[in-house]
Short mmCIF file of C-alpha atoms in Angstrom, two decimals:
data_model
loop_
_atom_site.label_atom_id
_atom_site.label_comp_id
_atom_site.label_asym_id
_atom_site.label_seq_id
_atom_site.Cartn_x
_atom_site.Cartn_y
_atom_site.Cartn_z
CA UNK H 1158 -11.81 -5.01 19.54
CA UNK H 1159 -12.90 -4.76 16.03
CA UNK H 1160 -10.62 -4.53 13.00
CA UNK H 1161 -11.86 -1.21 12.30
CA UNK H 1162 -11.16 0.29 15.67
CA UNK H 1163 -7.89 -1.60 15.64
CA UNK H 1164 -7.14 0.29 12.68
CA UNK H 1165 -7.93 3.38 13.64
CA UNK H 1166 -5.71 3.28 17.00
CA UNK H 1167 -2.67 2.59 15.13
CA UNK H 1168 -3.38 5.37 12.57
CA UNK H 1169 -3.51 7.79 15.29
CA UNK H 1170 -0.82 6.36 17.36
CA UNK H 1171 1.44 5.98 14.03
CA UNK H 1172 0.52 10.24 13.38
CA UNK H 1173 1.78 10.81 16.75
CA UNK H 1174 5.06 8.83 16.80
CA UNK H 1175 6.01 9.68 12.69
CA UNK H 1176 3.73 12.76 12.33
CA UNK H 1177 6.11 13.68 9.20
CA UNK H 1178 6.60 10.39 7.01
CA UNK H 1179 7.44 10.78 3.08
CA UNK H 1180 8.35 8.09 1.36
CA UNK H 1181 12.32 7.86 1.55
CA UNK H 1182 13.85 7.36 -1.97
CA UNK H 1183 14.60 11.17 -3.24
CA UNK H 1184 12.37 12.60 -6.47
CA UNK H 1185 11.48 15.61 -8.14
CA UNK H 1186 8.47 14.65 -9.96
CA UNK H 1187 6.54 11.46 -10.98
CA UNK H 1188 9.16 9.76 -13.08
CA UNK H 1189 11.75 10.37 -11.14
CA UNK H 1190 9.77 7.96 -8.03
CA UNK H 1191 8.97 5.61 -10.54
CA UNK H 1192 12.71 5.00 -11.66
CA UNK H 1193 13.86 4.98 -7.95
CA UNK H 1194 11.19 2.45 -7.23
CA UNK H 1195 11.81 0.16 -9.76
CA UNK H 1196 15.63 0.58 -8.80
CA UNK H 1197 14.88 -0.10 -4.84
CA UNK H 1198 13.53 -3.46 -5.17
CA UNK H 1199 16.05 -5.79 -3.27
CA UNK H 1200 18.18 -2.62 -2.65
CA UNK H 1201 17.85 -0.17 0.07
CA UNK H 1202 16.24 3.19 -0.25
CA UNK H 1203 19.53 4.90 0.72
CA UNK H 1204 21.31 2.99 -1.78
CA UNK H 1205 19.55 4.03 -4.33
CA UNK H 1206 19.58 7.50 -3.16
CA UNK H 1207 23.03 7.22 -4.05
CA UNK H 1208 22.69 6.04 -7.38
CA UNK H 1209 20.05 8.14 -8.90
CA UNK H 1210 21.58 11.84 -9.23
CA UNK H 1211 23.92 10.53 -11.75
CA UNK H 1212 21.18 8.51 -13.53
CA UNK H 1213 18.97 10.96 -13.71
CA UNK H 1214 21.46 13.67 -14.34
CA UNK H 1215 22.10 11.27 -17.21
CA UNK H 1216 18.99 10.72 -18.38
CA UNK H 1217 16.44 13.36 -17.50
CA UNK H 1218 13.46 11.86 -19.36
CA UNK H 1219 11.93 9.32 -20.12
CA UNK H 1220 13.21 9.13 -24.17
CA UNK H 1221 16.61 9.60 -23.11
CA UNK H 1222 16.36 6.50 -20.60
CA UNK H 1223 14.96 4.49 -23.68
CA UNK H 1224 18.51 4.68 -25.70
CA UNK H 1225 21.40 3.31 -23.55
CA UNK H 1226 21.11 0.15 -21.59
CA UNK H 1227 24.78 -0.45 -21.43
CA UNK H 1228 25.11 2.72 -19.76
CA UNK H 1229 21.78 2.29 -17.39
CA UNK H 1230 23.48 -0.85 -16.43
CA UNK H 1231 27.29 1.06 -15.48
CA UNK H 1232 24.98 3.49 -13.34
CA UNK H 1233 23.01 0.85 -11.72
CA UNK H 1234 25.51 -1.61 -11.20
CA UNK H 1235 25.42 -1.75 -7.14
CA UNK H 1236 22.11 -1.67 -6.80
CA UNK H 1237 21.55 -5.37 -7.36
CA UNK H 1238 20.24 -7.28 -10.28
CA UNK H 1239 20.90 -4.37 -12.41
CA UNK H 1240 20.87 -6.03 -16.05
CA UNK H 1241 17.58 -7.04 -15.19
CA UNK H 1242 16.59 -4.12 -13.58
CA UNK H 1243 18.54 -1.71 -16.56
CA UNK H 1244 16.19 -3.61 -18.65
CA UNK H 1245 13.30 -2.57 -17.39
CA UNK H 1246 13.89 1.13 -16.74
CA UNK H 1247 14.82 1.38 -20.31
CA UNK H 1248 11.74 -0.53 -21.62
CA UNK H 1249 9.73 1.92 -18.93
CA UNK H 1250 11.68 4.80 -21.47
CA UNK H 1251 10.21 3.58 -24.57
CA UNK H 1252 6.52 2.37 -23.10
CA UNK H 1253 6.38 6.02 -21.71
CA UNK H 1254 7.45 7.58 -24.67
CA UNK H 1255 5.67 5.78 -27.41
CA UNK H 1256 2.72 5.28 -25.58
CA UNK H 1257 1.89 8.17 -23.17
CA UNK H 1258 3.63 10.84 -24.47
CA UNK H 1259 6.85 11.31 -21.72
CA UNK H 1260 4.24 11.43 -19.09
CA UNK H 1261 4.02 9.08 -15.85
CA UNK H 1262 0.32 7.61 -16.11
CA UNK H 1263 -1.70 8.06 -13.25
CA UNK H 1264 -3.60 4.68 -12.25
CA UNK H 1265 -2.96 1.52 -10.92
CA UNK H 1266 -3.91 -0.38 -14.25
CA UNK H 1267 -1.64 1.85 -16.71
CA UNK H 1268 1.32 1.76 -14.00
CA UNK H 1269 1.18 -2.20 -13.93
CA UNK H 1270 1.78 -2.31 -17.89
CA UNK H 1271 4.93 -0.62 -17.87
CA UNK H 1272 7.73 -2.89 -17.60
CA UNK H 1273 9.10 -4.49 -13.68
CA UNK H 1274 6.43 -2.51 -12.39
CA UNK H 1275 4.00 -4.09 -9.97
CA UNK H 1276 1.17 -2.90 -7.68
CA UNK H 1277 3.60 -1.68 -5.24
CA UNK H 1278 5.01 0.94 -6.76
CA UNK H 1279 2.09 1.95 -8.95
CA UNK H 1280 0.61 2.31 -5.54
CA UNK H 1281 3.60 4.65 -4.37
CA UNK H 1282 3.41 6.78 -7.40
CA UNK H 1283 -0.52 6.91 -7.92
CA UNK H 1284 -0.64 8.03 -3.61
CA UNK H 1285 2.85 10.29 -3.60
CA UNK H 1286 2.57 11.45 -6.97
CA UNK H 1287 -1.39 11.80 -7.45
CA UNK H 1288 -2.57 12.08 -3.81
CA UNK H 1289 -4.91 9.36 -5.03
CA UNK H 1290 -5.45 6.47 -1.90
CA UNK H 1291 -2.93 4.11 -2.25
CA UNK H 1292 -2.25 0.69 -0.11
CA UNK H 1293 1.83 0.45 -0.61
CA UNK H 1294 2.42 -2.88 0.63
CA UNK H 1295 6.01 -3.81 1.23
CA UNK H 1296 7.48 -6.02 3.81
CA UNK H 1297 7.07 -3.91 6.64
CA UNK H 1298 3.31 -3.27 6.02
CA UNK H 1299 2.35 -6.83 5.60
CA UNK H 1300 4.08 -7.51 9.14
CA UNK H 1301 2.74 -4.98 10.48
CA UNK H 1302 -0.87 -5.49 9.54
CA UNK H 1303 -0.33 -9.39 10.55
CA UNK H 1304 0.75 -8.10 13.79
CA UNK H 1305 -2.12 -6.66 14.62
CA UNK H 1306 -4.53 -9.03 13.44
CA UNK H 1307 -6.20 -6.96 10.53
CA UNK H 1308 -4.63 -9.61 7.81
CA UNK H 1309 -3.80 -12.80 8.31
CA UNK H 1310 -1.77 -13.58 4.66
CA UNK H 1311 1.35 -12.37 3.66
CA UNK H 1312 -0.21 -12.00 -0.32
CA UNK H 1313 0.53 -8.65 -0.99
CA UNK H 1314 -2.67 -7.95 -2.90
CA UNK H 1315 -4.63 -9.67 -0.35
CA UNK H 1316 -3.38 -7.40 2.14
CA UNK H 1317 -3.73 -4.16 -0.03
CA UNK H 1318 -7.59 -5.70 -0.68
CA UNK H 1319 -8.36 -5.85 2.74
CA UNK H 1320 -6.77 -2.80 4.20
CA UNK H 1321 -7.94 -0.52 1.82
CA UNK H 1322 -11.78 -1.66 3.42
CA UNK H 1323 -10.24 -0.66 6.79
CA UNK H 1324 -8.11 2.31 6.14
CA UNK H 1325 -9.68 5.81 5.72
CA UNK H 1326 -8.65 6.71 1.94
CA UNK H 1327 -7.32 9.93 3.06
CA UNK H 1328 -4.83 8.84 5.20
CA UNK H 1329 -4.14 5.08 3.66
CA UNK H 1330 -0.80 6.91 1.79
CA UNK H 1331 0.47 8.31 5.02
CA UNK H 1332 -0.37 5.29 6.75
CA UNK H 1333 2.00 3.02 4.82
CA UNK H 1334 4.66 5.14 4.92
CA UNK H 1335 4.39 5.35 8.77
CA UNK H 1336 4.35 1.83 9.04
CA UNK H 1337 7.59 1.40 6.90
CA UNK H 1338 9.23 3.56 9.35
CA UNK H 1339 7.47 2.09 12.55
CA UNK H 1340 8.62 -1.64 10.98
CA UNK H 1341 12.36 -0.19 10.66
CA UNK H 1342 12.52 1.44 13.66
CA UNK H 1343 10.58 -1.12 16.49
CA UNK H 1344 8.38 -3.58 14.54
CA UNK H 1345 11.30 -5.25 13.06
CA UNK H 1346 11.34 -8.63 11.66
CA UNK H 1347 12.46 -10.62 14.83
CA UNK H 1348 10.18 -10.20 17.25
#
Protein backbone atom coordinates (compact mmCIF):
# COMPACT_ATOMS: atom_id res chain seq x y z
CA UNK A 1 0.00 0.00 0.00
CA UNK A 2 1.11 3.41 -0.86
CA UNK A 3 1.99 6.16 1.60
CA UNK A 4 -0.80 8.14 0.40
CA UNK A 5 -3.47 5.54 0.89
CA UNK A 6 -1.79 4.67 4.15
CA UNK A 7 -2.45 8.07 5.09
CA UNK A 8 -5.65 8.40 4.23
CA UNK A 9 -6.88 5.12 6.23
CA UNK A 10 -5.61 6.42 9.38
CA UNK A 11 -7.20 9.88 8.83
CA UNK A 12 -10.46 8.28 8.53
CA UNK A 13 -9.99 5.67 11.09
CA UNK A 14 -8.44 8.48 13.56
CA UNK A 15 -12.11 10.74 12.67
CA UNK A 16 -13.95 7.76 13.71
CA UNK A 17 -12.21 6.79 16.99
CA UNK A 18 -11.48 10.85 18.20
CA UNK A 19 -14.13 12.48 15.93
CA UNK A 20 -13.87 15.58 18.50
CA UNK A 21 -10.01 16.34 19.14
CA UNK A 22 -8.92 20.06 20.22
CA UNK A 23 -5.80 20.59 21.24
CA UNK A 24 -5.76 20.10 25.19
CA UNK A 25 -4.01 23.08 26.94
CA UNK A 26 -7.08 25.65 27.76
CA UNK A 27 -7.13 29.30 25.73
CA UNK A 28 -9.27 32.03 24.94
CA UNK A 29 -7.62 33.52 22.06
CA UNK A 30 -4.23 33.37 20.19
CA UNK A 31 -1.94 34.52 22.95
CA UNK A 32 -3.29 32.81 25.42
CA UNK A 33 -2.18 29.14 23.25
CA UNK A 34 0.96 30.62 22.61
CA UNK A 35 1.85 31.22 26.41
CA UNK A 36 0.44 27.71 27.32
CA UNK A 37 2.58 26.25 24.61
CA UNK A 38 5.64 27.68 25.40
CA UNK A 39 4.80 26.73 29.15
CA UNK A 40 3.95 22.86 28.16
CA UNK A 41 7.23 21.98 26.83
CA UNK A 42 8.60 19.20 29.23
CA UNK A 43 5.38 19.70 31.32
CA UNK A 44 2.11 18.13 30.81
CA UNK A 45 -0.85 19.78 29.22
CA UNK A 46 -2.88 19.33 32.44
CA UNK A 47 -0.22 20.83 34.38
CA UNK A 48 -0.18 23.68 32.78
CA UNK A 49 -3.83 23.90 32.73
CA UNK A 50 -3.33 24.42 36.23
CA UNK A 51 -0.97 27.07 36.10
CA UNK A 52 -2.28 29.42 33.56
CA UNK A 53 -5.62 31.03 35.10
CA UNK A 54 -3.51 32.73 37.60
CA UNK A 55 -0.90 33.78 34.98
CA UNK A 56 -3.05 34.99 32.78
CA UNK A 57 -5.39 36.46 35.30
CA UNK A 58 -2.10 38.17 36.12
CA UNK A 59 -1.08 39.22 33.09
CA UNK A 60 -3.79 39.54 30.49
CA UNK A 61 -1.63 40.87 27.63
CA UNK A 62 1.05 40.71 26.16
CA UNK A 63 2.72 44.31 27.69
CA UNK A 64 1.80 43.30 31.01
CA UNK A 65 3.74 39.83 30.61
CA UNK A 66 6.79 42.00 29.41
CA UNK A 67 7.28 43.74 33.07
CA UNK A 68 7.67 41.07 35.83
CA UNK A 69 9.87 38.08 35.42
CA UNK A 70 10.27 37.50 39.07
CA UNK A 71 6.70 37.13 39.30
CA UNK A 72 6.29 34.97 35.83
CA UNK A 73 8.79 32.80 37.46
CA UNK A 74 6.58 32.42 41.20
CA UNK A 75 3.57 31.49 38.76
CA UNK A 76 5.46 29.12 36.69
CA UNK A 77 7.49 27.56 39.17
CA UNK A 78 6.09 23.76 38.82
CA UNK A 79 5.97 23.67 35.49
CA UNK A 80 9.63 22.82 34.97
CA UNK A 81 12.52 24.87 33.86
CA UNK A 82 10.61 27.90 34.65
CA UNK A 83 13.51 30.65 34.84
CA UNK A 84 14.21 29.65 31.51
CA UNK A 85 10.92 29.33 30.42
CA UNK A 86 9.77 32.88 32.54
CA UNK A 87 12.36 34.23 30.34
CA UNK A 88 11.01 33.62 27.37
CA UNK A 89 7.32 34.38 27.91
CA UNK A 90 8.40 37.72 29.06
CA UNK A 91 10.75 38.39 26.07
CA UNK A 92 7.52 36.94 23.90
CA UNK A 93 5.75 40.27 25.99
CA UNK A 94 8.08 42.76 24.72
CA UNK A 95 8.74 41.16 20.96
CA UNK A 96 4.85 41.25 20.72
CA UNK A 97 4.49 44.51 21.97
CA UNK A 98 7.23 46.48 20.37
CA UNK A 99 7.07 44.76 17.31
CA UNK A 100 3.51 43.67 16.33
CA UNK A 101 1.48 45.78 18.14
CA UNK A 102 -0.07 43.23 21.19
CA UNK A 103 -1.10 40.99 18.41
CA UNK A 104 -0.14 37.12 17.99
CA UNK A 105 1.42 37.02 14.31
CA UNK A 106 -0.03 34.66 12.12
CA UNK A 107 2.78 32.57 10.17
CA UNK A 108 5.18 30.11 10.73
CA UNK A 109 8.22 32.54 9.99
CA UNK A 110 7.03 35.52 12.41
CA UNK A 111 6.01 32.80 15.19
CA UNK A 112 9.67 31.26 15.05
CA UNK A 113 11.23 34.84 15.91
CA UNK A 114 9.59 35.28 19.04
CA UNK A 115 11.52 34.01 21.82
CA UNK A 116 11.49 29.71 22.95
CA UNK A 117 9.24 29.41 20.20
CA UNK A 118 9.85 26.73 17.63
CA UNK A 119 7.96 25.22 14.65
CA UNK A 120 5.85 23.28 16.92
CA UNK A 121 3.96 25.59 18.43
CA UNK A 122 3.92 28.17 15.65
CA UNK A 123 2.34 25.24 13.95
CA UNK A 124 -0.35 24.86 16.87
CA UNK A 125 -1.16 28.48 16.85
CA UNK A 126 -0.99 29.23 12.96
CA UNK A 127 -3.65 25.67 12.57
CA UNK A 128 -5.83 26.32 16.05
CA UNK A 129 -5.63 29.88 15.99
CA UNK A 130 -5.68 30.69 12.06
CA UNK A 131 -7.27 27.50 10.65
CA UNK A 132 -4.24 27.74 8.40
CA UNK A 133 -2.73 23.78 7.67
CA UNK A 134 -0.47 23.07 10.21
CA UNK A 135 1.88 19.77 10.77
CA UNK A 136 2.18 19.91 14.87
CA UNK A 137 4.79 17.47 15.38
CA UNK A 138 5.33 16.36 18.93
CA UNK A 139 6.37 13.06 20.24
CA UNK A 140 3.36 11.26 19.65
CA UNK A 141 3.10 12.29 15.94
CA UNK A 142 6.57 11.39 15.01
CA UNK A 143 5.83 7.76 16.52
CA UNK A 144 3.02 7.55 15.09
CA UNK A 145 3.93 8.44 11.55
CA UNK A 146 7.16 6.01 12.03
CA UNK A 147 4.71 3.43 12.90
CA UNK A 148 3.14 3.38 9.98
CA UNK A 149 5.84 3.71 7.66
CA UNK A 150 5.05 7.28 6.17
CA UNK A 151 8.49 8.71 7.91
CA UNK A 152 11.24 6.99 8.71
CA UNK A 153 13.28 9.96 10.96
CA UNK A 154 12.46 11.15 14.14
CA UNK A 155 13.66 15.06 12.83
CA UNK A 156 10.78 16.90 13.61
CA UNK A 157 10.93 19.12 10.53
CA UNK A 158 11.62 16.23 8.42
CA UNK A 159 8.55 14.70 9.50
CA UNK A 160 6.37 17.95 9.29
CA UNK A 161 8.14 18.19 5.48
CA UNK A 162 7.01 15.02 4.49
CA UNK A 163 3.59 14.73 5.99
CA UNK A 164 2.41 17.86 4.97
CA UNK A 165 2.96 16.17 1.03
CA UNK A 166 0.73 13.34 2.36
CA UNK A 167 -1.84 14.94 4.52
CA UNK A 168 -4.88 16.73 2.97
CA UNK A 169 -4.31 20.51 4.24
CA UNK A 170 -7.76 20.61 5.49
CA UNK A 171 -7.61 18.08 7.84
CA UNK A 172 -3.56 18.05 8.63
CA UNK A 173 -4.64 20.27 12.08
CA UNK A 174 -7.18 17.75 13.15
CA UNK A 175 -5.02 15.05 12.20
CA UNK A 176 -2.25 15.85 14.69
CA UNK A 177 -4.31 16.40 17.34
CA UNK A 178 -5.95 12.93 16.83
CA UNK A 179 -2.78 11.36 16.77
CA UNK A 180 -1.67 12.99 20.14
CA UNK A 181 -4.63 11.45 21.62
CA UNK A 182 -4.43 8.03 19.67
CA UNK A 183 -0.42 8.01 20.92
CA UNK A 184 -1.73 8.64 24.67
CA UNK A 185 -4.37 6.47 24.64
CA UNK A 186 -3.02 3.01 22.54
CA UNK A 187 0.05 4.01 20.46
CA UNK A 188 2.09 4.58 23.47
CA UNK A 189 5.74 4.59 23.61
CA UNK A 190 6.36 0.85 24.53
CA UNK A 191 5.12 -1.10 22.10
Amino acid sequence: MRKKEITERAVAGLEKLYPDAVCSLTYTDAYQLLIATRLSAQCTDKRVNMETPALFAEFPTPETLAADIKRVEELIKTCGLYKTKAKDLCGIGKMLTEQYGGKVPDTIEELTRLPGIGRKTANLVCGDIFGKPAVVTDTHFIRLCNRLGLVNTTVPLKVETEMRKLLPPEKSNAFCHRAVLFGRDICTARK
